[in-house]
XYZ file of C-alpha atoms in Angstrom:
631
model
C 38.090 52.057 -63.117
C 38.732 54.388 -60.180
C 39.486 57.916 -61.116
C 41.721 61.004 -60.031
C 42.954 60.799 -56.520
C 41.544 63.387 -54.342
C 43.358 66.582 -53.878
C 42.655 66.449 -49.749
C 44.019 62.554 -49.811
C 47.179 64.070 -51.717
C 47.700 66.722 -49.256
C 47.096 64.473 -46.117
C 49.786 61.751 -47.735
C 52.728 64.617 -47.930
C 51.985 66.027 -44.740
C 51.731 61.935 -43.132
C 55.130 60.714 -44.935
C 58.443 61.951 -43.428
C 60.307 63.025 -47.026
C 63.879 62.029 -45.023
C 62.769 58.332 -44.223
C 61.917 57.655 -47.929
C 64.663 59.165 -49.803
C 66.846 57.621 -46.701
C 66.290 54.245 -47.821
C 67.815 55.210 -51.109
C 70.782 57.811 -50.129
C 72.780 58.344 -46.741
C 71.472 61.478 -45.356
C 73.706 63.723 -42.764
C 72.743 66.264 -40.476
C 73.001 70.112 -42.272
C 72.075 71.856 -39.348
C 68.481 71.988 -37.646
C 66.076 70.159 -39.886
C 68.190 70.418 -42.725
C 69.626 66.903 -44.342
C 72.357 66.732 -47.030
C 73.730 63.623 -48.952
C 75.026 62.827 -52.557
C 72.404 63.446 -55.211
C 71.062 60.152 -56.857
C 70.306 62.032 -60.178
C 73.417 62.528 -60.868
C 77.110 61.542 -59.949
C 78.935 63.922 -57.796
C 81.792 63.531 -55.020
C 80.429 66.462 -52.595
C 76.911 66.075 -51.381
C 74.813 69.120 -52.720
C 71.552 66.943 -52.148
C 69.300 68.373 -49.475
C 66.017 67.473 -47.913
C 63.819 69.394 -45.689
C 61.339 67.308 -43.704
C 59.906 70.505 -42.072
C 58.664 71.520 -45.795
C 58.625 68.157 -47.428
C 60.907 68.490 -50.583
C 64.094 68.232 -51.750
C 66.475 69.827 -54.221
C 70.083 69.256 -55.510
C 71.927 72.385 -55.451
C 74.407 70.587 -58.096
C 71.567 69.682 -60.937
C 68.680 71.206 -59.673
C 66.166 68.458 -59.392
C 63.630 69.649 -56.959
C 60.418 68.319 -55.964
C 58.099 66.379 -53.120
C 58.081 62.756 -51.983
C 55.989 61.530 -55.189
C 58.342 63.247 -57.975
C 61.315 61.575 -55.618
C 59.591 57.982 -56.301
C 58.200 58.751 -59.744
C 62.541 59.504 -60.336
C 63.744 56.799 -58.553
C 61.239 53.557 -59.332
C 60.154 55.056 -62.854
C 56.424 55.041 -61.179
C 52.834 57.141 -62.276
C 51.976 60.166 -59.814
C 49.191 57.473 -58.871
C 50.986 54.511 -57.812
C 53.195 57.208 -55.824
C 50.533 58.520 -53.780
C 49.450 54.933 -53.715
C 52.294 53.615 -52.430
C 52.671 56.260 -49.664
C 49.203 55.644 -48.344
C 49.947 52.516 -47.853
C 53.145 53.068 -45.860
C 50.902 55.326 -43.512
C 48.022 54.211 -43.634
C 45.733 56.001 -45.245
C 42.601 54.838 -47.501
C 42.711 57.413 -50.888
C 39.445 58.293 -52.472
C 39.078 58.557 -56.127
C 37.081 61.555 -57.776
C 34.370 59.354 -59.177
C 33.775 58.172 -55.746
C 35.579 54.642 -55.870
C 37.708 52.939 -53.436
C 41.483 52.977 -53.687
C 42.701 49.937 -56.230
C 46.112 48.350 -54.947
C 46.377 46.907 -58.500
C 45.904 49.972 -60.310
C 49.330 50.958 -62.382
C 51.647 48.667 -64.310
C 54.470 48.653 -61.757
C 52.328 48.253 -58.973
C 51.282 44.862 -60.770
C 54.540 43.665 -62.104
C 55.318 44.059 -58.060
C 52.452 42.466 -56.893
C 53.263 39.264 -59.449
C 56.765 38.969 -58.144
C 55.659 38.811 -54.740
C 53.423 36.566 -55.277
C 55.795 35.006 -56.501
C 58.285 35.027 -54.458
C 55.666 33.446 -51.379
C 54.611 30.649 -54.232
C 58.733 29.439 -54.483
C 59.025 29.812 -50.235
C 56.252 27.192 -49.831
C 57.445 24.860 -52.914
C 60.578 24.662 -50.946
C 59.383 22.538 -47.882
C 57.775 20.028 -50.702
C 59.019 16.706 -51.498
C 60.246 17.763 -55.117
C 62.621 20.724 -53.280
C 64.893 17.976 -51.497
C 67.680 18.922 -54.417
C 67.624 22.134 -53.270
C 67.501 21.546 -49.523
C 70.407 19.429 -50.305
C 72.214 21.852 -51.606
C 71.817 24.802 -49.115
C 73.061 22.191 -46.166
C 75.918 21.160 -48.377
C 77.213 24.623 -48.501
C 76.170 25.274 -44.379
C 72.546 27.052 -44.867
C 70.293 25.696 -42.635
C 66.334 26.873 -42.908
C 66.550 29.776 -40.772
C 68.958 31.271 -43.233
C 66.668 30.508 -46.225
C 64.114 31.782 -44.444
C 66.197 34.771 -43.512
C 67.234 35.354 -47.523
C 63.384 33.907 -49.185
C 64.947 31.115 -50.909
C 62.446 29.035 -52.239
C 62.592 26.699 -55.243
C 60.770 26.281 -58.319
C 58.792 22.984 -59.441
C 60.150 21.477 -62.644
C 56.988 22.257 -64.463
C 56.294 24.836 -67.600
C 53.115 25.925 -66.141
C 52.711 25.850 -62.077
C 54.202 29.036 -61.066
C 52.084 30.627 -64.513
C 48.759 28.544 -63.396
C 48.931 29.853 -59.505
C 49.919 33.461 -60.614
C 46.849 33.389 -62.942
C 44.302 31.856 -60.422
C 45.270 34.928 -58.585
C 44.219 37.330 -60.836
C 47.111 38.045 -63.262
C 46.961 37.686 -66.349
C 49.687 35.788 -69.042
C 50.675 39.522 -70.390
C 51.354 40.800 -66.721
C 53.745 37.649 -65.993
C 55.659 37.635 -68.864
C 55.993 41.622 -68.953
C 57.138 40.765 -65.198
C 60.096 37.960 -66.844
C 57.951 35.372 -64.358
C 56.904 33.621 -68.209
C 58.884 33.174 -71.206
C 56.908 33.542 -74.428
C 57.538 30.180 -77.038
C 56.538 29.114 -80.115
C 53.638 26.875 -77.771
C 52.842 29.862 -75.682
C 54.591 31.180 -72.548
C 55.760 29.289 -70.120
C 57.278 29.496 -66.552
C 61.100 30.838 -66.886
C 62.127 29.516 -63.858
C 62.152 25.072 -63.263
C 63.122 23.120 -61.283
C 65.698 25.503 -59.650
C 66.395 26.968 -56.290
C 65.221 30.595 -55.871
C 66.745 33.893 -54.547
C 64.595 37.097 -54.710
C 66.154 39.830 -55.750
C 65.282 43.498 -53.653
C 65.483 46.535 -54.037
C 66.445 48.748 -50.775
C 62.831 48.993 -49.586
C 62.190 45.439 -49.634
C 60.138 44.955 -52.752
C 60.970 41.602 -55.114
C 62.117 43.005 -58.111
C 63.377 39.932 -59.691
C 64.772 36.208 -58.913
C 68.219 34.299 -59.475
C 67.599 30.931 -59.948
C 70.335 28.481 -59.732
C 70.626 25.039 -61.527
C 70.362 22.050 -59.465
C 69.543 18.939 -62.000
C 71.329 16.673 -64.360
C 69.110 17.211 -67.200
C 68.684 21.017 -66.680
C 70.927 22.385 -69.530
C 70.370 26.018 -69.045
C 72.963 28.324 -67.565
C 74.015 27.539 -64.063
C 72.494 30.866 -62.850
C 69.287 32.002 -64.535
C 68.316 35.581 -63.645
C 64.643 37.826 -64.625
C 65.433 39.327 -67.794
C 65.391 43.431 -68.224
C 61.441 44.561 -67.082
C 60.017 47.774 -66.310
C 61.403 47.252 -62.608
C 64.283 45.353 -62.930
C 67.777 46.810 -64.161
C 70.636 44.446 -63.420
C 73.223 47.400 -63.815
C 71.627 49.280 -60.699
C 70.708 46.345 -58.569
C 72.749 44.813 -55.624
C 71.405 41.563 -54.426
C 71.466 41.933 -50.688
C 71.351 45.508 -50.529
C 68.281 45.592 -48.369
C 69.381 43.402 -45.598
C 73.135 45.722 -46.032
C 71.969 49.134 -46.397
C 71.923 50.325 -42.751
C 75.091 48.412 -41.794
C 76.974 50.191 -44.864
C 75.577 53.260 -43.988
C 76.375 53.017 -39.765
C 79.954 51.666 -40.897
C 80.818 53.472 -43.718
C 81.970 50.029 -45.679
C 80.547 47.845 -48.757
C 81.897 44.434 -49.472
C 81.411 43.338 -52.967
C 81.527 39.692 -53.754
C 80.349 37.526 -56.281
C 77.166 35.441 -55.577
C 74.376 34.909 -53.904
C 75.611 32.242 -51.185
C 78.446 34.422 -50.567
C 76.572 37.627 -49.779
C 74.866 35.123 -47.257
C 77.742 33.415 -45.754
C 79.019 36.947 -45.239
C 75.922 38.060 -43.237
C 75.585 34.981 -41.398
C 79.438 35.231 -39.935
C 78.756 39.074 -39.266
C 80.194 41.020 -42.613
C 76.917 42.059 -42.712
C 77.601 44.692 -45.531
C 77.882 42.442 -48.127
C 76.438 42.277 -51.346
C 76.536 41.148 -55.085
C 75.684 41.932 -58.937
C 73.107 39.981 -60.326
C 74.159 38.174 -63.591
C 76.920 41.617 -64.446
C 80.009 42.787 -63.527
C 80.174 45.517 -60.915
C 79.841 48.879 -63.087
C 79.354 52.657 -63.386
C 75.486 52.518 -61.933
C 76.242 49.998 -59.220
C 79.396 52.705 -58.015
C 76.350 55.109 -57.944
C 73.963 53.146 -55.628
C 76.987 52.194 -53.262
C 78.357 55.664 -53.489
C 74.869 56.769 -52.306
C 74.840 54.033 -49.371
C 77.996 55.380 -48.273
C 77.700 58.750 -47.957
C 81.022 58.651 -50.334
C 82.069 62.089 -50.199
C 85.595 63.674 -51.342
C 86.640 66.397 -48.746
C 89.652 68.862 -49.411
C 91.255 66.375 -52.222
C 91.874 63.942 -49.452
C 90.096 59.972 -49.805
C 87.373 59.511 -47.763
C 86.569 57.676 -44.955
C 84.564 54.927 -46.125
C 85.609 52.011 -47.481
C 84.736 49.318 -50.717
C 86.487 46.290 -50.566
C 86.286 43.799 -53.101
C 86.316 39.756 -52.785
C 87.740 38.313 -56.399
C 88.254 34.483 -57.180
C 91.908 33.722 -57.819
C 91.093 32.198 -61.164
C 90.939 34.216 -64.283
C 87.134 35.499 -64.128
C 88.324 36.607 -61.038
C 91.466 38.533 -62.243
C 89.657 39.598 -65.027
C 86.766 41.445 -62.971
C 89.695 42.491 -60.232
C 90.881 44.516 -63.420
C 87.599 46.043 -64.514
C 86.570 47.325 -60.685
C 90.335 49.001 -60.664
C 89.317 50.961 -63.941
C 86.435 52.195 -62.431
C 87.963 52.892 -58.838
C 88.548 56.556 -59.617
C 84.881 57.287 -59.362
C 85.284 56.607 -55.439
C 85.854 59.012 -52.839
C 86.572 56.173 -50.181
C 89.348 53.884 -50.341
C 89.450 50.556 -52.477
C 90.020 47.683 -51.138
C 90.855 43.689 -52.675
C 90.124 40.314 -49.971
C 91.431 37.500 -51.665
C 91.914 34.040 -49.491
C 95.199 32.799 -49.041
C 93.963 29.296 -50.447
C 91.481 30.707 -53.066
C 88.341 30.179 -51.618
C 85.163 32.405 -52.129
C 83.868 33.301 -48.856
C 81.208 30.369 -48.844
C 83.868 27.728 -49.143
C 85.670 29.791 -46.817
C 82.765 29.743 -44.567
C 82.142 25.807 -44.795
C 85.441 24.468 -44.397
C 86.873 27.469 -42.103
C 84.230 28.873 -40.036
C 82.935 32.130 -39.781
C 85.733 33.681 -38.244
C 87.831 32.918 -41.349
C 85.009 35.115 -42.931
C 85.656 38.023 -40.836
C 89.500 37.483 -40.802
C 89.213 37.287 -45.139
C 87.971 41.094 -44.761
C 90.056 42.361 -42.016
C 93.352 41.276 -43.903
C 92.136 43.411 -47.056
C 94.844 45.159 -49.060
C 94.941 48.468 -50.756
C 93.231 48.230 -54.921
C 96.531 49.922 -55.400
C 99.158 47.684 -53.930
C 96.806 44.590 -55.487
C 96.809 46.038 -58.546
C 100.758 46.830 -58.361
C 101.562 43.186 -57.130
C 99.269 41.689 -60.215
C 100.819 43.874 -62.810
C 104.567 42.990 -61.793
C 103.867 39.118 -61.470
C 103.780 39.409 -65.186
C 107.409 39.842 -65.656
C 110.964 38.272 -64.178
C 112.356 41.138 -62.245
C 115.677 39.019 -62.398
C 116.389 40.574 -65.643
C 117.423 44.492 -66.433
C 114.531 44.221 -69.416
C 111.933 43.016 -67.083
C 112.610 45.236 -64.208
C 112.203 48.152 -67.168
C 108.889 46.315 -68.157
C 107.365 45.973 -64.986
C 108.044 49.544 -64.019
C 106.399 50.624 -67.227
C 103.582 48.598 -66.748
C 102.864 49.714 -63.088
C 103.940 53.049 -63.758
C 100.314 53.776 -65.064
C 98.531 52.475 -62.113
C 101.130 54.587 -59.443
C 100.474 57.740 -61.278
C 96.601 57.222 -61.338
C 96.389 58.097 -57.639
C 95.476 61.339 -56.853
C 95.991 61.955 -53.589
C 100.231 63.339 -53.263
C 100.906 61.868 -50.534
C 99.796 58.116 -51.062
C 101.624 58.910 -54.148
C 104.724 59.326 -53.325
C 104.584 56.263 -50.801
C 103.727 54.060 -53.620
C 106.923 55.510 -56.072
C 109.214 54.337 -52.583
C 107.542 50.988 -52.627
C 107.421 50.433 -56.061
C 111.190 51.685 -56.259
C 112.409 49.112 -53.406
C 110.529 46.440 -54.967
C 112.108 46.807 -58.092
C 115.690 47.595 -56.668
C 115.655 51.091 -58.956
C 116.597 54.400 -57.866
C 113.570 56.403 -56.650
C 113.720 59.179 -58.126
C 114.251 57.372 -61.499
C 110.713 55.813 -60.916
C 109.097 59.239 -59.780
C 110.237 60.376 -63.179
C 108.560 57.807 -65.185
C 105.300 57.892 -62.948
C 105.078 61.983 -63.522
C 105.732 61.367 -67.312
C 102.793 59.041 -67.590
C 100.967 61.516 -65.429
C 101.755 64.016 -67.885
C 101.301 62.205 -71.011
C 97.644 61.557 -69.345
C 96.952 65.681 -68.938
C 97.628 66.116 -72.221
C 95.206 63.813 -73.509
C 92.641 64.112 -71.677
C 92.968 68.560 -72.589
C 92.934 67.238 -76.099
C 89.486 65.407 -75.265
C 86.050 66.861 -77.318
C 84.824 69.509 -74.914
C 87.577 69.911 -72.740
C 88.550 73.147 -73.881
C 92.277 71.928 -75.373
C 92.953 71.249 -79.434
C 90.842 68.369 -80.010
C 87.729 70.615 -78.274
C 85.533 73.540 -78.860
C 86.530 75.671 -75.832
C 83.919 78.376 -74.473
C 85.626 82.018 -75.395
C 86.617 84.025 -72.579
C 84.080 87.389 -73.197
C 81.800 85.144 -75.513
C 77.797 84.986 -74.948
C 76.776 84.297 -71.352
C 73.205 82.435 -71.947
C 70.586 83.362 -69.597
C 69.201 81.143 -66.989
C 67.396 80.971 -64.250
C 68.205 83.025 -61.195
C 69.684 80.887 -58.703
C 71.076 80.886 -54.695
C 74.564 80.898 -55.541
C 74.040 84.045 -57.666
C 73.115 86.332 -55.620
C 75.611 89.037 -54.132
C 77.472 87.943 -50.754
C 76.928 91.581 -49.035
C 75.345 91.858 -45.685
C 71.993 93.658 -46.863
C 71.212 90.454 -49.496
C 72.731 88.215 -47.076
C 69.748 89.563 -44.686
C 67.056 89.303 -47.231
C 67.908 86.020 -48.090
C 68.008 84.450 -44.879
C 64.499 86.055 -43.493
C 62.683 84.922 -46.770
C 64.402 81.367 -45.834
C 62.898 81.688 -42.298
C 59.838 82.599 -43.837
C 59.382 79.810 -46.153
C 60.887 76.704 -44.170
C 59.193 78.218 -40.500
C 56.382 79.986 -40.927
C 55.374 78.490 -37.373
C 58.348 80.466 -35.941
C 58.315 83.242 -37.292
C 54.404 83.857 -37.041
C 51.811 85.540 -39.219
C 51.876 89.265 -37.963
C 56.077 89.417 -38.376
C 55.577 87.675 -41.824
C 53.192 90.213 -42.829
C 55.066 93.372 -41.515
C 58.041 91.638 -43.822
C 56.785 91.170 -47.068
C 55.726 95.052 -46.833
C 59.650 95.605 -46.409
C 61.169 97.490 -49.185
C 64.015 94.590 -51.392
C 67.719 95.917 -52.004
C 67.931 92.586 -54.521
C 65.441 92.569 -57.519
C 65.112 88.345 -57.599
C 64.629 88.341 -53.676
C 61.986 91.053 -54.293
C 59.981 89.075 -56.657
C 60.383 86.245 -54.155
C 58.646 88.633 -51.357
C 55.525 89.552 -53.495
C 54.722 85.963 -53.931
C 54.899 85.552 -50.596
C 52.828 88.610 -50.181
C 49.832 86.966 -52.773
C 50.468 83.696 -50.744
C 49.517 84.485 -47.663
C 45.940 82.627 -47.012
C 48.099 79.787 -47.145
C 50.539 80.605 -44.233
C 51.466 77.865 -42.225
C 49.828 74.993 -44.198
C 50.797 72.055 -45.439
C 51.224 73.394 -48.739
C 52.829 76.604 -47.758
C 55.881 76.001 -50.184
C 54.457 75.021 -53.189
C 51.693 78.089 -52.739
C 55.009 80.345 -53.203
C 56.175 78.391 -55.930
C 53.540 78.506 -57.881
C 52.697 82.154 -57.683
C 56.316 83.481 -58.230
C 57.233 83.817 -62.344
C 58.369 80.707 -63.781
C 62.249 81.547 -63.877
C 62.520 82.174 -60.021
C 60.528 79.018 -59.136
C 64.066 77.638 -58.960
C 65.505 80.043 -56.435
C 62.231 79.847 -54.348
C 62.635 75.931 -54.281
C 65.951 76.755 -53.513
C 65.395 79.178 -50.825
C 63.314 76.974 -49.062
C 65.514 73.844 -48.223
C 68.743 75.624 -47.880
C 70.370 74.704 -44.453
C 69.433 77.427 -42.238
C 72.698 78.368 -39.624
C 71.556 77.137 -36.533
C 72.991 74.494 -34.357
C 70.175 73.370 -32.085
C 66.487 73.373 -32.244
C 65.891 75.235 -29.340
C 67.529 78.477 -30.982
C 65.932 77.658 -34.256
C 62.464 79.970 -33.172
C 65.024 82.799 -31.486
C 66.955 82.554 -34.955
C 63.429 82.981 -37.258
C 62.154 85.755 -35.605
C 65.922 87.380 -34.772
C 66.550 87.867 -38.826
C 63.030 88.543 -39.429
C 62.865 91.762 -36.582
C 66.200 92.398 -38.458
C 65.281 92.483 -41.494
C 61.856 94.890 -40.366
C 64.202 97.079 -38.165
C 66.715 97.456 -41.720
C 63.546 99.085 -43.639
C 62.429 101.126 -40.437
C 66.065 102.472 -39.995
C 65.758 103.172 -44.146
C 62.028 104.926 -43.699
C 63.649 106.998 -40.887
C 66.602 108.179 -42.690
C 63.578 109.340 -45.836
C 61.679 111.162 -43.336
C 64.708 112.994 -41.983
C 65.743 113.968 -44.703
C 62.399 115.249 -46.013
C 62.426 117.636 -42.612
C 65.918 118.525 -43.932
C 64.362 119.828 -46.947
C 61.323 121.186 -45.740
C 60.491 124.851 -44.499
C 59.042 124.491 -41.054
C 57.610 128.160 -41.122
C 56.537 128.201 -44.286
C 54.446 124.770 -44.204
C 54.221 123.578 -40.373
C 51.432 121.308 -40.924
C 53.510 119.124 -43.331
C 56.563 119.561 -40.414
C 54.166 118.144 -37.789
C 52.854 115.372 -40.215
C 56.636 114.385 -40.289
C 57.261 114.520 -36.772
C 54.567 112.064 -35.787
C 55.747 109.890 -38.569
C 59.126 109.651 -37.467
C 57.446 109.204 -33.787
C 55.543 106.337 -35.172
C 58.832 104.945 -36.532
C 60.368 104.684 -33.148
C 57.661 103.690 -31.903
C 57.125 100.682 -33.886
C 61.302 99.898 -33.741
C 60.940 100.240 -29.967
C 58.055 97.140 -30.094
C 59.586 95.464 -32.563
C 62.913 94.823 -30.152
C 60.964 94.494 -27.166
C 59.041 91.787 -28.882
């Protein structure tokens, strides 16, 4: 068994892998000025990006929760993988061959995930083949039935597995996995006879994750005598979570990203009609309604951000079935819409068809025209509510304003608001401002209870006492004073850290000799100061980090990934050196002052040797400011 990776191999993996092109494939990443990348934090749900990355240094941190850290703790987060498999993983994306300790070679099998991985893409290529064989003519059948021709299976690795408990299990295992592996991996069912393969007789969809990698399968019933479910799906495993997976979110993710738009509909055929007529954002759940971690990974995709109280700019749009399962999920994605930034939006065909029916008997331009003529969540929702009740009647004019009331006074932006009372009113035939009242008396009625909710600070809470115990934590960015002196400090210590290249190794020295006005920026500069054999390298950072007391590792992470105010990369080495000399030039202005003021003090005739010592001091001083701005 191989043993600890190298500490050189580590070092040479960071420095290879570009930090913004991995977490990229996993969040939308914007420009935060010159090397600085920003984007909303996949640890935790927020509706203003606080996430940044810094390729120059190779980390990231999250301003809103404060998890920090290097390429491998990103993966180790996101896939739930060892340190090992991380580093693994990377080398592989860059090439590199790792070295192990006791001298061994790098094992691509080493690590649990790695294997589960390994199994389902092997798996995956063992269904692809099957599906040219006599035995798959059901399921060739049934992809040209519904328009698919092989180019688009080959496009979405369909394949099909044989109806036999033990071919997929048999090939797996002449491969070099064992039984425990492939039933850990939901590839084998355990029964009272032994395990057996899950998935027979059935065509096959892989199921990705945004890099690429097979996580799972969705197999769909195609015989007679096959009385299992109509869509079989890999149970919960170590790498498969139906509640955060999207089927087709790895052929989608750059389109949603480029266009700022997700369409969610619901199966696997219609995620691929939808590419193949050009919705090419499309995507699906996997066996589970569309819930609080799927809003995550689209919100993520989208860049979904909330600016000024307004709705963003991207857009969701949902594609429901007009029959009840339909309704019913229409009304579950509506109680969750509140979590988006962007604007909701419900495609429903005029005839009822899913967009793979729509596609078949229509075209593909009826595909594209299905999410074009998308309406508002809110007017869908509105419109579904009221078709519930005869508004030919006084009592169920009353009733349908009560019921929609609710869903008018859930929108938070004023202005859409107040639209939807006018509509709502005219629809009705009731006087507007009669309807405004009832929608602001829900409203209110919904303030009230949610102030009354456990730790919300109203009755039903324990509310945090104005004057009551602050508890200590951390120092952090946002706490330190907004005056021009700290201001200084803190952005030459930034300069320091992220561009050490720029600012150079004799300025960076002079600096860390420069006397703090802020006690945390201080301690910053004297583990800089103890840190600087590593100047410059590849490891720079983490040097600091790890030489600065444990409660200001924070701030230092901190410090060294916040965007840095420059607009263009051509400044960025003026900028470095500019606040650095500043910074310098603040502590020679301060030394001067001392020195004149110990003249001030001193008695020239009585002690002219100390007067001259002082003079050549303060001659030094100019001296050195003189260089310093000439430099």
């Amino acid at each position: 068994m191989a043993g600890l990776i190298r500490r050189s191999d580590i070092d040479e993996v960071r420095a290879r892998v570009n930090i913004s092109e991995v977490v990229g494939d996993y969040v939308t990443l914007k420009g935060a000025g010159v090397g600085s990348l920003k984007g909303l934090c996949p640890f935790h749900d927020e509706r203003s990006p606080s996430f940044h990355v810094r390729p120059q240094v190779g980390r990231y941190h999250c301003f809103g929760c404060g998890e920090d850290g290097d390429v491998f703790s990103f993966l180790q987060k996101m896939d739930h993988m060892t340190f090992t498999e991380a580093v693994e993983r990377m080398a592989a994306r860059v090439g590199i061959e790792l070295h192990y300790e006791d001298g061994g070679a790098a094992n691509s099998d080493h690590g649990n995930r790695a294997r589960i991985l390994a199994a389902n893409q092997a798996a995956a290529d063992y269904f692809v083949a099957q599906l040219g064989s006599p035995e798959a003519e059901p399921g060739r059948a049934f992809l040209g039935e519904r328009g698919f021709d092989p180019a688009a299976a080959h496009r979405f690795g369909i394949g099909f597995a044989p109806k036999s408990f033990n071919a997929l299990g048999n090939h797996l295992k002449s491969l070099g996995f064992s039984e425990l592996e492939l039933v850990t991996a939901g590839l084998l069912s355990q029964g009272d006879r032994g395990a057996y393969d899950r998935f027979r007789g059935r065509l096959v969809w892989p199921i990705r994750d945004v890099t690429g990698q097979t996580l799972g399968f969705g197999a769909r019933r195609l015989l007679d005598d096959d009385k299992g479910p109509k869509y079989l799906n890999t149970p919960e495993t170590p790498v498969y979570h139906k509640s955060t997976v999207l089927y087709g979110l790895d052929l989608a993710k750059r389109d949603i990203s480029r266009g700022r738009q997700v369409v969610v509909v619901e199966g696997y055929t219609d995620v691929m009609a939808c590419h193949l007529a050009g919705v090419t954002t499309a995507v699906a759940t996997c066996g589970t309604s569309f819930g609080i971690d799927h809003i995550k990974v689209v919100r993520r995709m989208l860049g979904d951000v909330e600016n000024a109280n307004t709705r963003g700019l991207g857009e969701v749009v949902f594609t429901f079935d007009p029959d009840m399962a339909g309704q019913n999920a229409a009304s579950r994605a509506f109680s969750e819409e509140q979590r988006f930034a962007a604007q909701t939006f419900v495609a429903v065909a005029p005839d009822g068809l899913d967009p793979c029916d729509l596609r078949l008997k229509k075209g593909d331009d009826a595909v594209r025209r299905l999410v074009d003529s998308k309406k508002p969540m809110f007017a869908f929702m509105i419109r579904r509510v009221m078709d519930a009740y005869n508004l030919e009647t006084a009592e169920g004019r009353v009733a349908a304003l009560r019921a929609a009331a609710p869903i008018v006074a859930s929108i938070r932006d004023q202005a859409l608001n107040i639209e939807y009372v006018r509509d709502l009113a005219k629809r009705l035939g009731m006087d507007p401002a009669e309807v405004g009242r009832t929608v602001r008396a829900v409203a209110g009625r919904a303030s009230v209870d949610a102030s009354r909710a456990p730790g919300s600070g109203g009755q039903g809470g324990e509310a945090t006492q104005p004057g009551g115990p602050v508890p200590e934590r951390a120092p952090s960015i946002s706490d330190l004073p907004r005056d021009l002196v700290t201001r200084l400090e803190r952005d030459a210590i930034m300069a320091i850290l992220q561009h050490p290249e720029a600012v150079g190794r004799p300025l960076a020295d002079r600096a860390v000799q420069v006397a703090y006005s802020n006690a945390s920026l201080a301690v910053v500069r004297d583990g800089i100061a103890v840190s600087m054999d590593a100047f410059d390298s590849t490891n720079w950072l983490d040097r600091v980090i790890e030489e600065v007391p444990q409660p200001f590792a924070t701030l230092v992470k901190e410090l060294g990934v916040a965007p840095i105010p420059v607009g263009d990369a051509a400044e960025l080495p003026i900028y470095c050196t500019g606040v650095t000399s500043a910074l310098i030039d603040k502590d020679l202005v301060r030394r001067k002052r001392e020195l004149l003021g110990q003249l001030q003090r001193l008695d020239g005739a009585a002690d002219p040797a100390k007067s001259r010592e002082l003079q050549q001091q303060l001659v030094l001083v100019e001296q050195e400011r003189r260089q310093l701005r000439d430099d």
